[in-house]
Amino acid sequence: MTISHKTTARQLGSILLLVRVAPMTLTLPSVIGMPSPQGLWIAGIASTVISLPLLAWMAALCRSEGLDDVVRISRRLLGVIIGSAVGWLFVLYWLILAAFELRSVSEAYVTGTMPQTPIVVFMALTALVSAGIARRGIRLIAMMAELMAFLAFVSMLFTLTLPLDVVHLRNLLPLLPEGLRPLALPTATAVSLFLDMAVLMMIAPSTISGRGLMQGTIWSALVSGAVLTLLIVVATAVFGPISTALELPALSLTRMVSIGGVVERLELITVVSWTFGIGLALATIFWAAAAASAHLLGLRCFEPLVYPLGGLAVFLGIRMWPDIGSFDRAGTAIRGGLVTSVFILVILVVLTAARWLRRRTSGDAGRRGEIG
Amino acid sequence: MTRRAVAIVALGVFLSVSAGCWSRREIETLGFVVAVGVDTSLGATHWDSPDVDGDPRPRMQFTAQITKPSAIVAGERSQTQERPFWVVSATGRTLLECIRNLSEVSPRILCWPHNRWFLIGEEYAKGGVTRVLDLLERDQETRRRALVGVVKDGRAWDLLQTEFELERTPSEAGRGIVSNVSGRLSTVAVASINDFTVALASEGIDPIALRVEVIPYTSPYEITGDVAREEVKAAARLSGAAVFRSDKLVGWLDGREARGYNWVVGKVTSGILVVDATQRSIEPDPQASLIGLEIIRAKGAFKPKITDDGRNIGIVVKISAEANIADVQPYIDSYGDSELWTFMERRLEEAIRDEVMAAISKAQELRADIFGFGREVYRTNPKVWKQVKDRWYEVFAHMEPEIEVSAKIVRSGLKVRSVKLEEMGGAGEGR
């Protein structure tokens, strides 16, 4: 754990890794319901390749604006009214994302381990703990994430390597029996999950440097892309055609672990990594939503907003998706994933265009001044 | 002060909620299921659960073998002759209904994570097993690693009543036997619930499961000891394989055929193959001229051979094996007879080929592609698979596989020459 007044590249990478890996270790929405699983790992690579420049774009935008956050940048480039509207849209997006992840981890607890417990208990407790961390600010989150990302990574490695005796790599063949077309939806879904890393545009002011911001972003995208791809490969190799019918693939993988026929029931590893990983990912999202709201409301501190936002996320998490079917579909590119992807891409395009226009205008003015 | 009060209240709420878990289960309220079985319902038996809504559809009989921890512990201290498990049945239209109906007779909640066996009676298996597999995959307590077995000429209920020497719980004894047979003979086809369901859901492969038989426990001697076995009526034998077409049982492989299957799919780990050594032997009695070769390492794989744009589909099976000379009846001098090794290697190759052909012929006869030849066609050439998928069983049944076996004898144990009988006097004179 690095103690510094600023968020280092490694800490930023760790935060983003947790934000990205968290939903992946739960429902793996990019594979659920897909017809042929053999080539889905290609979607993992393709989505990483597509997402990398988009994430770099976000980092570059913040870097070029003097490491400012997306709310301030929006207000500066688009004016107070439109900029504030953009800021509130981001708050709404993070709130829905928090609700989604809260529901996601709680569904996993209920489905995987404790079916009788009302889901609201898990949601409320997770929100309470995460909001408690978020309230202490991004510095604590960054330091904890640095440690937890390592633990989550190790637990993921366990999940991927321990069922080795039941891995049949020939289950990955034929690669694309129906051509490339079926890859479009899982790739788009995975890209939408990568774009959840847009939270980096709130963390930017606390990072140590523009270079660190870029390094952390690219590092986390590459590592989480590799984890996503490997998870799909192993799940397909173990479960073959039924891998896309599993509700919690990572949990199912750990349930297949048997070391010498004696050491079994290692799903505890997955559950622990959910608890810590999702807890910190949620803390980051709560912090981002609260910090953005404080800017927009002109408050000097964000702390009083964290718990109410946590409560709101719990409420939304319960009300937005009446059943697990609608929840699963909400994560795919044809539902919520598409909306969030389009939203973030449009914001990026608008902000970049506004910045270009501003530079052009100020540049022209400068030149006119010289002439004059 | 206010903050401290809020923190204390929050902590109190947190502790009270987290300590009172809704899903809590105390260990003394649980019955640990170690093996389960499914049969067609016999109806009107004492375990037949009451029909609540008069549904005329056929019911199934679900049987669970539940451990009695107290009897196990007491038995280890030689204080009891009580059977350390309880076998209980219930009927219903779905597996879950049967399991819940058990609540009427079981004082404890059934706990599934320790279940090792999913056994199916022959009659039930012939009618299709998909109906009962869903719950085993869907429920969070059941394990996909549990083994699937089919009871030949019998019911799962009967099998779950069997007992074994050396192990107090039949479930553990069964696991021990599977481990022994697959590691020392390779004459069983082992399939977990995961293997079975993956095969069911895959293109071009039919599932296979363990074949289990109930055998009468006959001992002419009075057995005494810590566990009184004179009450034991039946034990079980695990050998061979149950062959399914789609989800319906269509036939069986015996032990030799099951090893043939294992050769093809590369699952042979060891085994004894007895070859005839009459030609190389000076043993006058050809009946006693046998050499036992112990397989110590083996590999098996196959690939489709597609010619004429998919009109001709064949399979090339490649097997390699290493063996030791383990058991010699006639006189052989493995040190002095340089051609003996080659001779035994050829005989071993023939023996392996015979086993493989026996397995393939049986599968062809049953029209069940348990090897996954079709799946390999699908994997390597999905376009050809699309053309032949609808008539695959016909193609499979008339396929003439090419079998390439390469065997190597590598060691001869602690001897290079067997004992040569020194004959004295004329035949029949005796000594």
Short mmCIF file of N, CA and C in Angstrom, two decimals, chain B residues 268-422:
data_model
loop_
_atom_site.label_atom_id
_atom_site.label_comp_id
_atom_site.label_asym_id
_atom_site.label_seq_id
_atom_site.Cartn_x
_atom_site.Cartn_y
_atom_site.Cartn_z
N VAL B 268 -7.44 -44.04 -20.15
CA VAL B 268 -6.84 -45.22 -19.52
C VAL B 268 -5.64 -44.75 -18.70
N THR B 269 -5.65 -45.11 -17.44
CA THR B 269 -4.51 -44.74 -16.60
C THR B 269 -3.65 -45.95 -16.27
N SER B 270 -4.30 -47.09 -16.11
CA SER B 270 -3.56 -48.32 -15.87
C SER B 270 -4.46 -49.49 -16.25
N GLY B 271 -3.94 -50.70 -16.12
CA GLY B 271 -4.75 -51.87 -16.46
C GLY B 271 -3.85 -53.05 -16.70
N ILE B 272 -4.45 -54.22 -16.63
CA ILE B 272 -3.69 -55.43 -16.91
C ILE B 272 -4.24 -56.05 -18.18
N LEU B 273 -3.39 -56.24 -19.16
CA LEU B 273 -3.80 -56.92 -20.38
C LEU B 273 -3.04 -58.23 -20.45
N VAL B 274 -3.78 -59.30 -20.57
CA VAL B 274 -3.16 -60.63 -20.60
C VAL B 274 -3.03 -61.06 -22.05
N VAL B 275 -1.78 -61.37 -22.46
CA VAL B 275 -1.57 -61.77 -23.86
C VAL B 275 -1.08 -63.22 -23.90
N ASP B 276 -1.37 -63.84 -25.02
CA ASP B 276 -1.00 -65.24 -25.22
C ASP B 276 0.46 -65.29 -25.67
N ALA B 277 1.25 -66.11 -25.02
CA ALA B 277 2.67 -66.18 -25.36
C ALA B 277 3.07 -67.57 -25.83
N THR B 278 2.12 -68.31 -26.35
CA THR B 278 2.39 -69.70 -26.74
C THR B 278 3.58 -69.80 -27.71
N GLN B 279 3.60 -68.90 -28.68
CA GLN B 279 4.64 -68.98 -29.71
C GLN B 279 6.04 -68.81 -29.14
N ARG B 280 6.17 -68.01 -28.12
CA ARG B 280 7.51 -67.73 -27.60
C ARG B 280 7.86 -68.62 -26.42
N SER B 281 6.96 -69.43 -26.03
CA SER B 281 7.11 -70.13 -24.76
C SER B 281 7.59 -71.55 -24.97
N ILE B 282 8.28 -72.05 -24.00
CA ILE B 282 8.61 -73.47 -24.04
C ILE B 282 7.67 -74.24 -23.11
N GLU B 283 6.69 -73.49 -22.61
CA GLU B 283 5.69 -74.10 -21.72
C GLU B 283 4.86 -75.11 -22.51
N PRO B 284 4.84 -76.36 -22.10
CA PRO B 284 4.09 -77.35 -22.88
C PRO B 284 2.58 -77.13 -22.83
N ASP B 285 2.09 -76.53 -21.77
CA ASP B 285 0.64 -76.36 -21.64
C ASP B 285 0.24 -74.97 -22.15
N PRO B 286 -0.39 -74.90 -23.34
CA PRO B 286 -0.73 -73.58 -23.89
C PRO B 286 -1.70 -72.80 -23.01
N GLN B 287 -2.47 -73.51 -22.20
CA GLN B 287 -3.41 -72.81 -21.32
C GLN B 287 -2.68 -71.97 -20.28
N ALA B 288 -1.47 -72.38 -19.98
CA ALA B 288 -0.72 -71.66 -18.95
C ALA B 288 0.33 -70.73 -19.54
N SER B 289 0.20 -70.47 -20.83
CA SER B 289 1.22 -69.66 -21.48
C SER B 289 0.73 -68.23 -21.67
N LEU B 290 0.53 -67.59 -20.59
CA LEU B 290 -0.01 -66.22 -20.63
C LEU B 290 0.93 -65.25 -19.93
N ILE B 291 0.97 -64.03 -20.46
CA ILE B 291 1.80 -62.99 -19.84
C ILE B 291 0.90 -61.81 -19.50
N GLY B 292 0.99 -61.36 -18.28
CA GLY B 292 0.21 -60.19 -17.85
C GLY B 292 1.05 -58.93 -18.01
N LEU B 293 0.54 -57.99 -18.78
CA LEU B 293 1.27 -56.73 -19.01
C LEU B 293 0.53 -55.61 -18.29
N GLU B 294 1.26 -54.87 -17.54
CA GLU B 294 0.63 -53.79 -16.78
C GLU B 294 0.83 -52.45 -17.50
N ILE B 295 -0.28 -51.85 -17.86
CA ILE B 295 -0.20 -50.54 -18.53
C ILE B 295 0.25 -49.50 -17.49
N ILE B 296 1.27 -48.77 -17.83
CA ILE B 296 1.71 -47.74 -16.88
C ILE B 296 1.46 -46.32 -17.42
N ARG B 297 1.31 -46.22 -18.69
CA ARG B 297 1.06 -44.90 -19.27
C ARG B 297 0.31 -45.10 -20.60
N ALA B 298 -0.65 -44.22 -20.87
CA ALA B 298 -1.37 -44.38 -22.14
C ALA B 298 -1.92 -43.04 -22.61
N LYS B 299 -2.01 -42.95 -23.90
CA LYS B 299 -2.64 -41.77 -24.50
C LYS B 299 -3.59 -42.23 -25.58
N GLY B 300 -4.66 -41.50 -25.73
CA GLY B 300 -5.59 -41.85 -26.80
C GLY B 300 -6.23 -40.60 -27.36
N ALA B 301 -6.39 -40.58 -28.65
CA ALA B 301 -7.04 -39.43 -29.29
C ALA B 301 -7.61 -39.88 -30.62
N PHE B 302 -8.52 -39.10 -31.13
CA PHE B 302 -9.06 -39.45 -32.45
C PHE B 302 -9.37 -38.18 -33.22
N LYS B 303 -9.35 -38.34 -34.53
CA LYS B 303 -9.74 -37.19 -35.36
C LYS B 303 -10.50 -37.70 -36.58
N PRO B 304 -11.43 -36.91 -37.06
CA PRO B 304 -12.20 -37.36 -38.21
C PRO B 304 -11.38 -37.31 -39.50
N LYS B 305 -11.73 -38.21 -40.41
CA LYS B 305 -11.08 -38.22 -41.71
C LYS B 305 -12.18 -37.98 -42.73
N ILE B 306 -12.23 -36.77 -43.23
CA ILE B 306 -13.35 -36.39 -44.11
C ILE B 306 -12.85 -36.31 -45.54
N THR B 307 -13.45 -37.09 -46.42
CA THR B 307 -13.07 -37.06 -47.84
C THR B 307 -14.32 -36.89 -48.69
N ASP B 308 -14.09 -36.64 -49.98
CA ASP B 308 -15.19 -36.46 -50.96
C ASP B 308 -16.20 -35.41 -50.50
N ASP B 309 -15.68 -34.28 -50.06
CA ASP B 309 -16.55 -33.17 -49.63
C ASP B 309 -17.56 -33.58 -48.57
N GLY B 310 -17.14 -34.42 -47.69
CA GLY B 310 -18.01 -34.80 -46.58
C GLY B 310 -18.87 -36.02 -46.85
N ARG B 311 -18.73 -36.59 -48.05
CA ARG B 311 -19.55 -37.78 -48.34
C ARG B 311 -19.01 -39.00 -47.59
N ASN B 312 -17.69 -39.03 -47.41
CA ASN B 312 -17.10 -40.13 -46.64
C ASN B 312 -16.49 -39.59 -45.36
N ILE B 313 -17.01 -40.07 -44.26
CA ILE B 313 -16.47 -39.62 -42.98
C ILE B 313 -15.96 -40.85 -42.21
N GLY B 314 -14.72 -40.79 -41.89
CA GLY B 314 -14.12 -41.86 -41.08
C GLY B 314 -13.50 -41.30 -39.84
N ILE B 315 -12.99 -42.17 -39.04
CA ILE B 315 -12.34 -41.73 -37.79
C ILE B 315 -11.00 -42.44 -37.67
N VAL B 316 -9.99 -41.67 -37.34
CA VAL B 316 -8.67 -42.27 -37.09
C VAL B 316 -8.41 -42.19 -35.58
N VAL B 317 -8.28 -43.35 -34.97
CA VAL B 317 -8.01 -43.40 -33.52
C VAL B 317 -6.54 -43.72 -33.33
N LYS B 318 -5.86 -42.90 -32.57
CA LYS B 318 -4.44 -43.15 -32.31
C LYS B 318 -4.23 -43.38 -30.82
N ILE B 319 -3.61 -44.50 -30.53
CA ILE B 319 -3.38 -44.86 -29.13
C ILE B 319 -1.92 -45.22 -28.94
N SER B 320 -1.36 -44.73 -27.88
CA SER B 320 -0.01 -45.16 -27.52
C SER B 320 -0.03 -45.62 -26.07
N ALA B 321 0.71 -46.67 -25.81
CA ALA B 321 0.71 -47.22 -24.44
C ALA B 321 2.10 -47.71 -24.07
N GLU B 322 2.40 -47.59 -22.82
CA GLU B 322 3.64 -48.15 -22.28
C GLU B 322 3.23 -49.15 -21.21
N ALA B 323 3.95 -50.27 -21.18
CA ALA B 323 3.57 -51.30 -20.22
C ALA B 323 4.82 -51.96 -19.63
N ASN B 324 4.62 -52.59 -18.50
CA ASN B 324 5.67 -53.40 -17.88
C ASN B 324 5.27 -54.86 -17.93
N ILE B 325 6.26 -55.73 -17.99
CA ILE B 325 5.96 -57.16 -17.84
C ILE B 325 5.69 -57.35 -16.35
N ALA B 326 4.49 -57.81 -16.05
CA ALA B 326 4.11 -57.83 -14.63
C ALA B 326 3.88 -59.22 -14.08
N ASP B 327 3.52 -60.15 -14.96
CA ASP B 327 3.04 -61.43 -14.45
C ASP B 327 3.24 -62.46 -15.56
N VAL B 328 4.20 -63.38 -15.36
CA VAL B 328 4.55 -64.31 -16.44
C VAL B 328 4.24 -65.74 -16.00
N GLN B 329 3.50 -66.45 -16.83
CA GLN B 329 3.22 -67.87 -16.51
C GLN B 329 4.26 -68.80 -17.13
N PRO B 330 4.58 -68.65 -18.43
CA PRO B 330 5.55 -69.59 -19.00
C PRO B 330 6.98 -69.15 -18.68
N TYR B 331 7.93 -69.91 -19.19
CA TYR B 331 9.33 -69.51 -19.02
C TYR B 331 9.66 -68.50 -20.10
N ILE B 332 10.15 -67.35 -19.70
CA ILE B 332 10.67 -66.41 -20.69
C ILE B 332 11.99 -65.85 -20.17
N ASP B 333 12.83 -65.50 -21.12
CA ASP B 333 14.11 -64.90 -20.76
C ASP B 333 14.16 -63.54 -21.44
N SER B 334 13.69 -62.55 -20.76
CA SER B 334 13.61 -61.23 -21.38
C SER B 334 14.98 -60.61 -21.59
N TYR B 335 15.99 -61.17 -20.96
CA TYR B 335 17.36 -60.66 -21.13
C TYR B 335 17.99 -61.28 -22.38
N GLY B 336 17.78 -62.58 -22.54
CA GLY B 336 18.45 -63.28 -23.62
C GLY B 336 17.67 -63.25 -24.94
N ASP B 337 16.34 -63.20 -24.85
CA ASP B 337 15.52 -63.27 -26.07
C ASP B 337 15.23 -61.86 -26.57
N SER B 338 16.02 -61.42 -27.53
CA SER B 338 15.91 -60.02 -27.97
C SER B 338 14.59 -59.76 -28.70
N GLU B 339 14.01 -60.78 -29.30
CA GLU B 339 12.78 -60.56 -30.07
C GLU B 339 11.53 -60.63 -29.19
N LEU B 340 11.73 -61.07 -27.97
CA LEU B 340 10.58 -61.24 -27.07
C LEU B 340 9.83 -59.92 -26.84
N TRP B 341 10.59 -58.85 -26.69
CA TRP B 341 9.98 -57.54 -26.42
C TRP B 341 9.09 -57.11 -27.57
N THR B 342 9.63 -57.26 -28.78
CA THR B 342 8.84 -56.87 -29.95
C THR B 342 7.59 -57.75 -30.05
N PHE B 343 7.78 -59.04 -29.78
CA PHE B 343 6.65 -59.96 -29.82
C PHE B 343 5.54 -59.52 -28.86
N MET B 344 5.95 -59.18 -27.62
CA MET B 344 4.94 -58.80 -26.62
C MET B 344 4.29 -57.46 -26.98
N GLU B 345 5.10 -56.58 -27.54
CA GLU B 345 4.53 -55.27 -27.94
C GLU B 345 3.46 -55.46 -29.01
N ARG B 346 3.73 -56.36 -29.97
CA ARG B 346 2.72 -56.59 -31.02
C ARG B 346 1.46 -57.22 -30.42
N ARG B 347 1.67 -58.14 -29.49
CA ARG B 347 0.52 -58.78 -28.85
C ARG B 347 -0.29 -57.76 -28.03
N LEU B 348 0.42 -56.86 -27.39
CA LEU B 348 -0.26 -55.82 -26.60
C LEU B 348 -1.07 -54.91 -27.53
N GLU B 349 -0.47 -54.57 -28.65
CA GLU B 349 -1.18 -53.72 -29.61
C GLU B 349 -2.46 -54.40 -30.10
N GLU B 350 -2.34 -55.71 -30.36
CA GLU B 350 -3.53 -56.46 -30.80
C GLU B 350 -4.61 -56.46 -29.72
N ALA B 351 -4.15 -56.67 -28.49
CA ALA B 351 -5.12 -56.71 -27.38
C ALA B 351 -5.83 -55.37 -27.24
N ILE B 352 -5.07 -54.30 -27.35
CA ILE B 352 -5.68 -52.95 -27.23
C ILE B 352 -6.65 -52.73 -28.39
N ARG B 353 -6.20 -53.11 -29.59
CA ARG B 353 -7.06 -52.91 -30.76
C ARG B 353 -8.38 -53.68 -30.59
N ASP B 354 -8.28 -54.90 -30.08
CA ASP B 354 -9.49 -55.71 -29.87
C ASP B 354 -10.45 -55.03 -28.90
N GLU B 355 -9.91 -54.47 -27.84
CA GLU B 355 -10.77 -53.80 -26.85
C GLU B 355 -11.43 -52.57 -27.47
N VAL B 356 -10.65 -51.84 -28.23
CA VAL B 356 -11.20 -50.62 -28.86
C VAL B 356 -12.30 -51.01 -29.85
N MET B 357 -12.03 -52.03 -30.66
CA MET B 357 -13.03 -52.44 -31.64
C MET B 357 -14.30 -52.96 -30.96
N ALA B 358 -14.10 -53.65 -29.83
CA ALA B 358 -15.27 -54.15 -29.10
C ALA B 358 -16.15 -52.99 -28.63
N ALA B 359 -15.50 -51.94 -28.13
CA ALA B 359 -16.27 -50.78 -27.64
C ALA B 359 -16.96 -50.06 -28.79
N ILE B 360 -16.23 -49.85 -29.88
CA ILE B 360 -16.82 -49.11 -31.01
C ILE B 360 -17.98 -49.92 -31.61
N SER B 361 -17.75 -51.23 -31.77
CA SER B 361 -18.80 -52.07 -32.36
C SER B 361 -20.06 -52.04 -31.51
N LYS B 362 -19.87 -52.10 -30.17
CA LYS B 362 -21.05 -52.07 -29.30
C LYS B 362 -21.78 -50.73 -29.42
N ALA B 363 -21.01 -49.66 -29.45
CA ALA B 363 -21.65 -48.34 -29.57
C ALA B 363 -22.37 -48.22 -30.91
N GLN B 364 -21.76 -48.76 -31.95
CA GLN B 364 -22.40 -48.71 -33.27
C GLN B 364 -23.69 -49.54 -33.26
N GLU B 365 -23.61 -50.68 -32.59
CA GLU B 365 -24.79 -51.55 -32.50
C GLU B 365 -25.92 -50.83 -31.75
N LEU B 366 -25.54 -50.09 -30.71
CA LEU B 366 -26.54 -49.37 -29.91
C LEU B 366 -26.92 -48.02 -30.53
N ARG B 367 -26.18 -47.65 -31.57
CA ARG B 367 -26.38 -46.33 -32.23
C ARG B 367 -26.32 -45.20 -31.22
N ALA B 368 -25.25 -45.21 -30.47
CA ALA B 368 -25.03 -44.14 -29.49
C ALA B 368 -23.58 -43.69 -29.61
N ASP B 369 -23.38 -42.44 -29.99
CA ASP B 369 -22.02 -41.94 -30.21
C ASP B 369 -21.44 -41.44 -28.88
N ILE B 370 -21.05 -42.41 -28.06
CA ILE B 370 -20.53 -42.04 -26.73
C ILE B 370 -19.13 -41.46 -26.79
N PHE B 371 -18.42 -41.71 -27.89
CA PHE B 371 -17.04 -41.21 -28.01
C PHE B 371 -17.00 -39.73 -28.39
N GLY B 372 -18.07 -39.30 -29.02
CA GLY B 372 -18.07 -37.92 -29.51
C GLY B 372 -17.39 -37.79 -30.86
N PHE B 373 -17.50 -38.84 -31.69
CA PHE B 373 -16.94 -38.75 -33.05
C PHE B 373 -17.65 -37.61 -33.80
N GLY B 374 -18.97 -37.54 -33.62
CA GLY B 374 -19.73 -36.48 -34.28
C GLY B 374 -19.31 -35.11 -33.79
N ARG B 375 -19.06 -35.01 -32.48
CA ARG B 375 -18.64 -33.72 -31.92
C ARG B 375 -17.31 -33.28 -32.53
N GLU B 376 -16.45 -34.27 -32.79
CA GLU B 376 -15.16 -33.92 -33.38
C GLU B 376 -15.34 -33.46 -34.83
N VAL B 377 -16.30 -34.07 -35.53
CA VAL B 377 -16.60 -33.61 -36.89
C VAL B 377 -17.11 -32.17 -36.81
N TYR B 378 -18.01 -31.92 -35.84
CA TYR B 378 -18.55 -30.56 -35.66
C TYR B 378 -17.44 -29.57 -35.33
N ARG B 379 -16.52 -30.00 -34.47
CA ARG B 379 -15.46 -29.09 -34.05
C ARG B 379 -14.49 -28.77 -35.18
N THR B 380 -14.18 -29.78 -35.98
CA THR B 380 -13.18 -29.54 -37.02
C THR B 380 -13.79 -29.08 -38.33
N ASN B 381 -15.04 -29.45 -38.58
CA ASN B 381 -15.65 -29.07 -39.85
C ASN B 381 -17.16 -28.86 -39.67
N PRO B 382 -17.53 -27.72 -39.12
CA PRO B 382 -18.96 -27.49 -38.82
C PRO B 382 -19.87 -27.54 -40.04
N LYS B 383 -19.31 -27.22 -41.22
CA LYS B 383 -20.16 -27.25 -42.43
C LYS B 383 -20.54 -28.68 -42.78
N VAL B 384 -19.56 -29.57 -42.70
CA VAL B 384 -19.84 -30.99 -42.97
C VAL B 384 -20.81 -31.52 -41.92
N TRP B 385 -20.62 -31.10 -40.67
CA TRP B 385 -21.51 -31.56 -39.60
C TRP B 385 -22.95 -31.17 -39.88
N LYS B 386 -23.13 -29.97 -40.41
CA LYS B 386 -24.48 -29.50 -40.72
C LYS B 386 -25.15 -30.43 -41.74
N GLN B 387 -24.32 -30.91 -42.68
CA GLN B 387 -24.87 -31.80 -43.72
C GLN B 387 -25.25 -33.18 -43.17
N VAL B 388 -24.44 -33.67 -42.22
CA VAL B 388 -24.66 -35.06 -41.77
C VAL B 388 -25.38 -35.17 -40.43
N LYS B 389 -25.61 -34.03 -39.80
CA LYS B 389 -26.17 -34.05 -38.45
C LYS B 389 -27.45 -34.89 -38.35
N ASP B 390 -28.35 -34.70 -39.33
CA ASP B 390 -29.65 -35.38 -39.24
C ASP B 390 -29.56 -36.88 -39.45
N ARG B 391 -28.51 -37.33 -40.11
CA ARG B 391 -28.38 -38.79 -40.33
C ARG B 391 -27.10 -39.31 -39.68
N TRP B 392 -26.68 -38.65 -38.59
CA TRP B 392 -25.41 -39.00 -38.00
C TRP B 392 -25.36 -40.43 -37.47
N TYR B 393 -26.45 -40.88 -36.85
CA TYR B 393 -26.41 -42.23 -36.28
C TYR B 393 -26.20 -43.28 -37.37
N GLU B 394 -26.75 -43.01 -38.56
CA GLU B 394 -26.54 -43.92 -39.69
C GLU B 394 -25.07 -43.92 -40.09
N VAL B 395 -24.52 -42.69 -40.20
CA VAL B 395 -23.10 -42.55 -40.59
C VAL B 395 -22.23 -43.24 -39.54
N PHE B 396 -22.55 -42.98 -38.30
CA PHE B 396 -21.75 -43.53 -37.19
C PHE B 396 -21.80 -45.06 -37.19
N ALA B 397 -22.99 -45.59 -37.43
CA ALA B 397 -23.16 -47.05 -37.35
C ALA B 397 -22.38 -47.77 -38.45
N HIS B 398 -22.16 -47.10 -39.56
CA HIS B 398 -21.45 -47.77 -40.67
C HIS B 398 -20.01 -47.32 -40.81
N MET B 399 -19.54 -46.59 -39.85
CA MET B 399 -18.18 -46.06 -39.90
C MET B 399 -17.17 -47.19 -39.66
N GLU B 400 -16.10 -47.16 -40.45
CA GLU B 400 -15.05 -48.16 -40.20
C GLU B 400 -13.82 -47.42 -39.68
N PRO B 401 -13.63 -47.43 -38.40
CA PRO B 401 -12.53 -46.62 -37.85
C PRO B 401 -11.16 -47.22 -38.15
N GLU B 402 -10.20 -46.32 -38.34
CA GLU B 402 -8.80 -46.76 -38.49
C GLU B 402 -8.17 -46.64 -37.10
N ILE B 403 -7.64 -47.74 -36.64
CA ILE B 403 -7.07 -47.72 -35.28
C ILE B 403 -5.57 -47.93 -35.36
N GLU B 404 -4.84 -46.96 -34.92
CA GLU B 404 -3.38 -47.05 -34.92
C GLU B 404 -2.91 -47.15 -33.47
N VAL B 405 -2.32 -48.28 -33.16
CA VAL B 405 -1.87 -48.49 -31.78
C VAL B 405 -0.35 -48.65 -31.77
N SER B 406 0.27 -47.97 -30.87
CA SER B 406 1.71 -48.13 -30.72
C SER B 406 1.98 -48.44 -29.24
N ALA B 407 2.47 -49.66 -29.01
CA ALA B 407 2.70 -50.07 -27.63
C ALA B 407 4.18 -50.32 -27.39
N LYS B 408 4.59 -50.07 -26.20
CA LYS B 408 6.00 -50.25 -25.85
C LYS B 408 6.08 -50.92 -24.48
N ILE B 409 6.87 -51.98 -24.43
CA ILE B 409 7.13 -52.61 -23.14
C ILE B 409 8.43 -52.02 -22.63
N VAL B 410 8.41 -51.49 -21.45
CA VAL B 410 9.59 -50.75 -21.00
C VAL B 410 10.37 -51.42 -19.86
N ARG B 411 9.71 -52.17 -19.03
CA ARG B 411 10.44 -52.78 -17.90
C ARG B 411 9.91 -54.20 -17.63
N SER B 412 10.69 -54.94 -16.89
CA SER B 412 10.24 -56.30 -16.58
C SER B 412 10.26 -56.57 -15.08
N GLY B 413 10.13 -55.55 -14.30
CA GLY B 413 10.09 -55.73 -12.86
C GLY B 413 11.46 -56.09 -12.30
N LEU B 414 11.47 -56.88 -11.26
CA LEU B 414 12.74 -57.19 -10.59
C LEU B 414 13.40 -58.46 -11.14
N LYS B 415 12.85 -59.00 -12.23
CA LYS B 415 13.44 -60.22 -12.82
C LYS B 415 13.64 -60.04 -14.32
N VAL B 416 14.65 -60.69 -14.87
CA VAL B 416 14.81 -60.68 -16.33
C VAL B 416 14.50 -62.06 -16.91
N ARG B 417 14.38 -63.03 -16.06
CA ARG B 417 14.14 -64.38 -16.54
C ARG B 417 13.22 -65.06 -15.52
N SER B 418 12.24 -65.81 -16.05
CA SER B 418 11.35 -66.49 -15.10
C SER B 418 11.93 -67.86 -14.73
N VAL B 419 11.30 -68.46 -13.78
CA VAL B 419 11.81 -69.76 -13.29
C VAL B 419 11.57 -70.84 -14.33
N LYS B 420 12.64 -71.56 -14.65
CA LYS B 420 12.51 -72.65 -15.62
C LYS B 420 12.41 -73.95 -14.84
N LEU B 421 11.36 -74.71 -15.12
CA LEU B 421 11.18 -75.96 -14.40
C LEU B 421 12.20 -76.98 -14.89
N GLU B 422 12.91 -77.54 -14.03
CA GLU B 422 13.87 -78.58 -14.41
C GLU B 422 13.16 -79.92 -14.26
#
